[in-house]
PDB file of C-alpha atoms in Angstrom:
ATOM      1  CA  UNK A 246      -3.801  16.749   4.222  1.00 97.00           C
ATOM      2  CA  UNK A 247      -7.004  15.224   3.207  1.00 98.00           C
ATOM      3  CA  UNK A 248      -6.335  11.135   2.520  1.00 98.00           C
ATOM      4  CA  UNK A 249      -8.517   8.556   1.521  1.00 98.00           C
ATOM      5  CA  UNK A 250      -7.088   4.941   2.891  1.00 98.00           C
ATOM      6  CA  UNK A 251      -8.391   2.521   0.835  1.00 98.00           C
ATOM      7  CA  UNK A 252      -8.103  -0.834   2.445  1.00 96.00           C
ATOM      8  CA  UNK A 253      -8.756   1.149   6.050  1.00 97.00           C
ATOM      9  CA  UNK A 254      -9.600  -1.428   7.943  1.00 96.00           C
ATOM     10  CA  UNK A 255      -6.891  -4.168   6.838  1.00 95.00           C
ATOM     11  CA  UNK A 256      -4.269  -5.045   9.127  1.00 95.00           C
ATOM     12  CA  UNK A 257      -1.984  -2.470   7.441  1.00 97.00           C
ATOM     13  CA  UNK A 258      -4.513  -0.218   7.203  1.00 97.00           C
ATOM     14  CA  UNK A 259      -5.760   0.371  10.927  1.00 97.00           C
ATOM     15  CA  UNK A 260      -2.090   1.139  11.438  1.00 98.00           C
ATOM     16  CA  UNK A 261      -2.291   4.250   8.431  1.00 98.00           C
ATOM     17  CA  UNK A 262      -5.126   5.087  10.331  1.00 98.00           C
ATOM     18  CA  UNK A 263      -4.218   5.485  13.542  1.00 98.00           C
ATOM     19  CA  UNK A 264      -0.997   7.104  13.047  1.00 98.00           C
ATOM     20  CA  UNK A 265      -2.316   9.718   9.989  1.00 98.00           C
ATOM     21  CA  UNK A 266      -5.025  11.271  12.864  1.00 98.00           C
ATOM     22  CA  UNK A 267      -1.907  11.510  15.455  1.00 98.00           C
ATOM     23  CA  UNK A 268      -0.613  13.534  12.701  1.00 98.00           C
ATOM     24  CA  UNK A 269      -3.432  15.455  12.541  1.00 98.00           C
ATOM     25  CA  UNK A 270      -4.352  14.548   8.406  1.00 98.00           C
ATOM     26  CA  UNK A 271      -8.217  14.385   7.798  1.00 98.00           C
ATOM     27  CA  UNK A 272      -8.347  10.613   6.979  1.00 98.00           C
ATOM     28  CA  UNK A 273     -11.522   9.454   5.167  1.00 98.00           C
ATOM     29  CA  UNK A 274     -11.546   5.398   6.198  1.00 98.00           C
ATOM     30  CA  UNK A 275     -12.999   3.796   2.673  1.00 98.00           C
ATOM     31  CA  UNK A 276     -14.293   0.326   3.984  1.00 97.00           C
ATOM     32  CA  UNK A 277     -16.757  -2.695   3.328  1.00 94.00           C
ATOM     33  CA  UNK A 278     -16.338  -3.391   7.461  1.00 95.00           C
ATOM     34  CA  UNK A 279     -16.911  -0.018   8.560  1.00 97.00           C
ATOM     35  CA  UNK A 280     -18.476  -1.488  11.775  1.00 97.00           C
ATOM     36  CA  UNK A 281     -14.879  -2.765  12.525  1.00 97.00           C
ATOM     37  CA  UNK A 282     -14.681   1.536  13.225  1.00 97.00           C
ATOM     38  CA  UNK A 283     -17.365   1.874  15.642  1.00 94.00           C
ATOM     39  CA  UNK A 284     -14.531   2.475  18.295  1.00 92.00           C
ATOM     40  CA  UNK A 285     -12.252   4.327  16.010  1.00 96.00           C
ATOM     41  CA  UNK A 286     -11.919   8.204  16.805  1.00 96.00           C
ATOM     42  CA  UNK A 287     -10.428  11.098  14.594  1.00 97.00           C
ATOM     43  CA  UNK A 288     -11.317  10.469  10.998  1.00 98.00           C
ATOM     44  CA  UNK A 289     -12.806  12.632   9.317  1.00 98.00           C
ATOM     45  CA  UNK A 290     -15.338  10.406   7.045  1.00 97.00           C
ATOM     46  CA  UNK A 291     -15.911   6.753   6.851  1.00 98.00           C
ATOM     47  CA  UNK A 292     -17.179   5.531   3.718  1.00 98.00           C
ATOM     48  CA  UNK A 293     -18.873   1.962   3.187  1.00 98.00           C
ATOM     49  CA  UNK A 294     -18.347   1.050  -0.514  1.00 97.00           C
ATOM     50  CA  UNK A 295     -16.967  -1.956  -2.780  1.00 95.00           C
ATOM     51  CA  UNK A 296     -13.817  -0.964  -4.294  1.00 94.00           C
ATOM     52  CA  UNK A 297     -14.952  -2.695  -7.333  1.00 94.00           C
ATOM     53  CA  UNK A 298     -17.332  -0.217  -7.639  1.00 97.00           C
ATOM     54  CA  UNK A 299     -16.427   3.202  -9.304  1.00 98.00           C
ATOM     55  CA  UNK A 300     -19.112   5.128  -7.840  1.00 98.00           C
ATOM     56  CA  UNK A 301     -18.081   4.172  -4.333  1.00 98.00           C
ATOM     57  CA  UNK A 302     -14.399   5.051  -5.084  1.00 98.00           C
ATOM     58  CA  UNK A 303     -15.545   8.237  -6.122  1.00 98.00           C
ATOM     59  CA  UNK A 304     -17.364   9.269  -3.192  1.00 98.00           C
ATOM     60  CA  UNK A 305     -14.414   8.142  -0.955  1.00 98.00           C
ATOM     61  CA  UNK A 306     -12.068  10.372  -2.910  1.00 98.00           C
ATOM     62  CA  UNK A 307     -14.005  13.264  -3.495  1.00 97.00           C
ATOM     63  CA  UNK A 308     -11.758  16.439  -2.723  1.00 97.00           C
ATOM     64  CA  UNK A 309      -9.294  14.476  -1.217  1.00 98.00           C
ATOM     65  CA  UNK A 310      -5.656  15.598  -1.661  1.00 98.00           C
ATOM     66  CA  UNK A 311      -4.257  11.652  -1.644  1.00 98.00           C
ATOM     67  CA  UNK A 312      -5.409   8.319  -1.357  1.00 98.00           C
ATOM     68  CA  UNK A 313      -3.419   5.428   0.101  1.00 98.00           C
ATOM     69  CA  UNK A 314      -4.099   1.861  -1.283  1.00 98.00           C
ATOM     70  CA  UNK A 315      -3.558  -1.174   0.300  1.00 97.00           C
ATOM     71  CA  UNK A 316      -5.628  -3.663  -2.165  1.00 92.00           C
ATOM     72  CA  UNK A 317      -5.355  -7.410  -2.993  1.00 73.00           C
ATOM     73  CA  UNK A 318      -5.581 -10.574  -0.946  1.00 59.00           C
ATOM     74  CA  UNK A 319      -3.990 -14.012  -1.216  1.00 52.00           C
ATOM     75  CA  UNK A 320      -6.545 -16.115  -1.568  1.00 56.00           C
ATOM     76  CA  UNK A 321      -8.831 -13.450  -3.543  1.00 61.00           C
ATOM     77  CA  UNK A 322      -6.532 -11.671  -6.427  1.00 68.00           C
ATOM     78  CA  UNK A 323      -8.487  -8.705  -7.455  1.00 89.00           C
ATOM     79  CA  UNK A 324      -6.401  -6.180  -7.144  1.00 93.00           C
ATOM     80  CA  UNK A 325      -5.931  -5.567 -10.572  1.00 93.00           C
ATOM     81  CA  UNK A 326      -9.699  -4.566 -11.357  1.00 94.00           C
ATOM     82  CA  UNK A 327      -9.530  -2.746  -7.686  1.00 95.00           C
ATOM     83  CA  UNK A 328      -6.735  -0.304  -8.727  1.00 96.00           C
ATOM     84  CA  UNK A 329      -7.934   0.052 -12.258  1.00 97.00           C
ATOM     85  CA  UNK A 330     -11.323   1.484 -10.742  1.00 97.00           C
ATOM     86  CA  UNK A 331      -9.368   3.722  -8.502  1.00 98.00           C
ATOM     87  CA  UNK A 332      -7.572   5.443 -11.253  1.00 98.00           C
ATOM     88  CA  UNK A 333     -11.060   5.638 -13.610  1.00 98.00           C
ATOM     89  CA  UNK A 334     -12.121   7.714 -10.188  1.00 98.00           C
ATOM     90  CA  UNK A 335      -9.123   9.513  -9.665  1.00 98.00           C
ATOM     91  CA  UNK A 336      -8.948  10.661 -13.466  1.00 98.00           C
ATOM     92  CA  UNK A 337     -12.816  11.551 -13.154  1.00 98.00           C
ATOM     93  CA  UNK A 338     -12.826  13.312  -9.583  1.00 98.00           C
ATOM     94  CA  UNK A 339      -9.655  15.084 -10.583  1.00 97.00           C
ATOM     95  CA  UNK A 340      -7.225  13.540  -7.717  1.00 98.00           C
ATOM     96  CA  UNK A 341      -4.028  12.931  -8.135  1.00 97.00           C
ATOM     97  CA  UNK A 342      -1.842  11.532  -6.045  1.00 98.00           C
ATOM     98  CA  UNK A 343      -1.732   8.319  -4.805  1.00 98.00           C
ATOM     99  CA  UNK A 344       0.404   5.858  -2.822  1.00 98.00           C
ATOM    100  CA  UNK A 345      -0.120   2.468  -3.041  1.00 97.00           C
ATOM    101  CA  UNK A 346       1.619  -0.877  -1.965  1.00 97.00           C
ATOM    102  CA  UNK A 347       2.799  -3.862  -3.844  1.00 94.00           C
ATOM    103  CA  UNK A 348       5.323  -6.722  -3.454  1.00 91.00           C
ATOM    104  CA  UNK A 349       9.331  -6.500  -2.398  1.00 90.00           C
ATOM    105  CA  UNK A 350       8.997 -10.424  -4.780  1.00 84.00           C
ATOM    106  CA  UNK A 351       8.397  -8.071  -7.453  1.00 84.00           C
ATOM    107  CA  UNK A 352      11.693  -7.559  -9.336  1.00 68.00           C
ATOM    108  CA  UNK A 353      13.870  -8.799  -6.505  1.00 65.00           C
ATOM    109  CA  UNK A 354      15.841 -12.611  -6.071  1.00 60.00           C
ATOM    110  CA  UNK A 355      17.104 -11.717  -2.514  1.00 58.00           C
ATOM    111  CA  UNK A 356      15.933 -13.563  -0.673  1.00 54.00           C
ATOM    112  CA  UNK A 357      17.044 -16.225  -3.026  1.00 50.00           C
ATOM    113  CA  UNK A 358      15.486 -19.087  -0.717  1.00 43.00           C
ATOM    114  CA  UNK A 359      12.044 -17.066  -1.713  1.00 52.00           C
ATOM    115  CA  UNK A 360      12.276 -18.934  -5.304  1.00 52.00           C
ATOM    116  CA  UNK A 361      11.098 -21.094  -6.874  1.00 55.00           C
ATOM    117  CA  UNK A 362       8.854 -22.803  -4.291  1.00 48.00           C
ATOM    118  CA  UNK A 363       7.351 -19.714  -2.479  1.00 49.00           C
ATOM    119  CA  UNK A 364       6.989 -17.358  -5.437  1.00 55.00           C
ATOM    120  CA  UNK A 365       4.968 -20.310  -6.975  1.00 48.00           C
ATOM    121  CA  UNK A 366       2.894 -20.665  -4.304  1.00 50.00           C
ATOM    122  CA  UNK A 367       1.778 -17.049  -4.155  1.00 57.00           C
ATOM    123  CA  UNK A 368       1.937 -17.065  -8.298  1.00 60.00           C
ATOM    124  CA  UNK A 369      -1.456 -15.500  -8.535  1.00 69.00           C
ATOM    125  CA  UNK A 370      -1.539 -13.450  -6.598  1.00 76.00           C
ATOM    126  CA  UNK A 371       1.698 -11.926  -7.791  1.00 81.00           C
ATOM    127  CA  UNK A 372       0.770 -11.987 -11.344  1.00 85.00           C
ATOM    128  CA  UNK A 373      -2.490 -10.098 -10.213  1.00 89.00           C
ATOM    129  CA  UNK A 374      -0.093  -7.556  -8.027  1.00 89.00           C
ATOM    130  CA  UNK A 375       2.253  -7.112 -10.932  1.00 89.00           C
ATOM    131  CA  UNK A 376      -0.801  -6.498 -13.559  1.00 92.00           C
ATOM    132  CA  UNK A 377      -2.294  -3.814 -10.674  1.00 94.00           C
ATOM    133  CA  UNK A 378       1.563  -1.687 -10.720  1.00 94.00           C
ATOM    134  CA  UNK A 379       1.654  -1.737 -14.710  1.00 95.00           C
ATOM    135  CA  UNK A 380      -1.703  -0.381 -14.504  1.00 96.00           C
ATOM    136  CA  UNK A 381      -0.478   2.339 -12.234  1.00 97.00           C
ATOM    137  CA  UNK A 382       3.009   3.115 -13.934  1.00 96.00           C
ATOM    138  CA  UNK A 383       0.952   3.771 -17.278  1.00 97.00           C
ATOM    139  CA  UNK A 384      -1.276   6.132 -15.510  1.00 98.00           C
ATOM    140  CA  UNK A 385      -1.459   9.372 -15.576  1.00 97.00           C
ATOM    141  CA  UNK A 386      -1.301  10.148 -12.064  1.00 97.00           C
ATOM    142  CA  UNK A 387       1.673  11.292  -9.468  1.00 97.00           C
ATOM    143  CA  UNK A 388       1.873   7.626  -8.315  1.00 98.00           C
ATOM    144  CA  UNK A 389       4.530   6.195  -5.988  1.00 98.00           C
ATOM    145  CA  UNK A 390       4.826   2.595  -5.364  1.00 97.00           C
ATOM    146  CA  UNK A 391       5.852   0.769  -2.236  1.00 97.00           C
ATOM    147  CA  UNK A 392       7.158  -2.780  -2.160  1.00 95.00           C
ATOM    148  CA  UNK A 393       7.120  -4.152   0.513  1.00 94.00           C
ATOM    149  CA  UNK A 394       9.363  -7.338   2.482  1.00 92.00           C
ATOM    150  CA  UNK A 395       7.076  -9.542   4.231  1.00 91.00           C
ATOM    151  CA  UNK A 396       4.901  -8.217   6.484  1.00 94.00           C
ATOM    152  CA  UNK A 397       4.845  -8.632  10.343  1.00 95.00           C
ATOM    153  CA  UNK A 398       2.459  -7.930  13.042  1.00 96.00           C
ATOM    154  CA  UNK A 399       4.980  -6.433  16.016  1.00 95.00           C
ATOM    155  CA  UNK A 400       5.879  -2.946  17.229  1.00 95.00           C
ATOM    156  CA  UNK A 401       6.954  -0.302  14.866  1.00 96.00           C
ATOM    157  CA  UNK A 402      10.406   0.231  15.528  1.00 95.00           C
ATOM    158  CA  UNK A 403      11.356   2.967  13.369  1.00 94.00           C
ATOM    159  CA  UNK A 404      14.057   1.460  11.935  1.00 95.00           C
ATOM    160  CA  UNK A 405      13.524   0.964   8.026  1.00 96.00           C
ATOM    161  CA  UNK A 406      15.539   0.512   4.813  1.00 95.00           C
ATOM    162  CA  UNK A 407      14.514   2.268   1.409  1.00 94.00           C
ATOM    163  CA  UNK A 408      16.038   1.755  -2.107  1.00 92.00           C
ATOM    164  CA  UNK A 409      14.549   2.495  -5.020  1.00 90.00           C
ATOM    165  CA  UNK A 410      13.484   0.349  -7.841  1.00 82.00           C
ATOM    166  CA  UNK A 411      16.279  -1.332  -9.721  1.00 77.00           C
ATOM    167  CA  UNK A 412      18.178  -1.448  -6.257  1.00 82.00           C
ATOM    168  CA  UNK A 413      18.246  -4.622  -3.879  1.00 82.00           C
ATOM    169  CA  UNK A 414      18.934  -5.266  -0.174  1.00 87.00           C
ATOM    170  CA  UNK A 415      21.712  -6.930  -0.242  1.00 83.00           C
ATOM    171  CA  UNK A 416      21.305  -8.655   3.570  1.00 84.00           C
ATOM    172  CA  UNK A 417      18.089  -9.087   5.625  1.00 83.00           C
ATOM    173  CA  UNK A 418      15.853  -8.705   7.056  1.00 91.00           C
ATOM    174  CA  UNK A 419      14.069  -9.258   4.593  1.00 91.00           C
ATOM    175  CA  UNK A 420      10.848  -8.380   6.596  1.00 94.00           C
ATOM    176  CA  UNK A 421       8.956  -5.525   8.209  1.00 96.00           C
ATOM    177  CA  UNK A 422       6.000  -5.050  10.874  1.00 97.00           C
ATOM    178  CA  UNK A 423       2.859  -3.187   9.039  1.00 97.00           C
ATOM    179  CA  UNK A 424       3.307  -0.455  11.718  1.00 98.00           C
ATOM    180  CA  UNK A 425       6.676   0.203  10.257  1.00 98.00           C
ATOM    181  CA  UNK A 426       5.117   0.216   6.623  1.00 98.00           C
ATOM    182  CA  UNK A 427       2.655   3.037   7.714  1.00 98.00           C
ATOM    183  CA  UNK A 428       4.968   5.059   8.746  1.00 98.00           C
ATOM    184  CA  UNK A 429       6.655   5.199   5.887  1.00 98.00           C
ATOM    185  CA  UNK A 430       3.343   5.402   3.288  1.00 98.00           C
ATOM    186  CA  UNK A 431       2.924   8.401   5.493  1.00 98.00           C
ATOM    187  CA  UNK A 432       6.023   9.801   5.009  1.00 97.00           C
ATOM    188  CA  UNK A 433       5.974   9.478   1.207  1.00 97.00           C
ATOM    189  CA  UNK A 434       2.317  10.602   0.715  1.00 97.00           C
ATOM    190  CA  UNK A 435       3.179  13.740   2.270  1.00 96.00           C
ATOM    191  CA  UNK A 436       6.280  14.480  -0.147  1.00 92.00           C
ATOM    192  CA  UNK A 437       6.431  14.813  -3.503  1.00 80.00           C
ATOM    193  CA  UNK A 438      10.032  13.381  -3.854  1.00 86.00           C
ATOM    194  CA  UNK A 439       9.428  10.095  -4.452  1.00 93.00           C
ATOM    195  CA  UNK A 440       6.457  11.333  -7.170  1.00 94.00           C
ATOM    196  CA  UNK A 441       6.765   8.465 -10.201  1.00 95.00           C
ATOM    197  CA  UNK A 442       8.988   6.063  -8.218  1.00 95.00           C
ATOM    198  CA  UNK A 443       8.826   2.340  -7.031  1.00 96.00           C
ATOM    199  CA  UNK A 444      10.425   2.150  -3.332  1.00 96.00           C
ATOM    200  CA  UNK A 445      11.458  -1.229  -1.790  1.00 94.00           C
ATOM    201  CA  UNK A 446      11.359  -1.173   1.941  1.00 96.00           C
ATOM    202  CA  UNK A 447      12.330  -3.281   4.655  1.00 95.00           C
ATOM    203  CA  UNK A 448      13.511  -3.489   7.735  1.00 95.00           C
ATOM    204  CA  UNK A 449      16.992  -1.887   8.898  1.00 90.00           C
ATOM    205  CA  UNK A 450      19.108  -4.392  11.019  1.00 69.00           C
ATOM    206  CA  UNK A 451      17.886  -7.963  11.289  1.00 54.00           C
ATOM    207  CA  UNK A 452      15.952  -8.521  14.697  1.00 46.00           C
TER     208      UNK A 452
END
């Protein structure tokens, strides 16, 4: 498959990366670091852009079968305006499938420990995650959402839960290494069966 990853060179994203050329997909790396893949070997393209910038999303997309997003930061909320330029592009370069990742906090009160005090610490950037999903759920695009536990940096293990929206985990851990994630955005971008669906993941057995 052809797939953009937008949000290449994130911590997630290297991971996408490197596992999508063992796979043998022609990845194009969309990037405002694209020196941090001087090193980096396989991909097809690497594209330098803002992705506040619809012209730069559109290059990066350009007769691509899929994009994977991996937008928004903590201390910087802007994935809203990120994903809404992303569709404009998609709808405009005539793409349409795209995986992107949000927030296991969305929806969910397991871990109940996570509320209030946590939630209200990350309250903006949630509120900017949430606004960035409702902005893909009303598109018109074959979107599939992944939510994801909190995020590790260890070794994939292979071993991952998936429910779908509506649907909690009813034990931990509530938690999952960003090797583990890519694997599974993967998975999903190269099915169609989980086309117009929101799928919480996390690990499977608590570590």
């Amino acid at each position: 498959m052809k797939i953009t990853v937008i949000g290449s060179t994130g911590r997630t994203g290297m991971h996408v990366l490197e596992q999508g050329v063992r796979r043998g997909h022609e990845l194009t790396a969309f990037t405002r670091r694209p020196q941090l893949l001087a090193n980096f070997n396989g991909l097809k393209n690497v594209v330098t852009g803002d992705g506040l910038h619809l012209s730069d999303i559109k290059k990066a997309i350009d007769k691509q079968d899929a994009i994977i997003a991996i937008v928004g930061d903590r201390s910087t909320p802007i994935a809203t305006d990120i994903t809404g330029t992303i569709i404009q592009a998609m709808y405009e370069s005539d793409v349409h499938r795209i995986v992107c990742v949000s927030s296991y906090l969305l929806g969910s009160t397991r871990p109940r420990v996570i509320t209030p005090l946590f939630q209200w610490l990350l309250r903006h950037s949630l509120v900017d995650r949430l606004s960035a999903d409702q902005l893909i759920l009303s598109s018109k695009t074959e979107w599939t959402i992944v939510r994801a536990t909190r995020l590790l940096d260890k070794p994939a293990t292979g071993n991952v839960r998936r429910l779908k929206a509506g649907h909690e985990f009813e034990i931990g851990p509530y938690e999952i290494c960003r090797a583990d994630l890519a694997t599974v955005l993967l998975d999903i971008v190269e099915s169609k069966a989980d086309s117009k669906s929101i799928i919480n993941v996390t690990w499977g057995k608590r570590r």
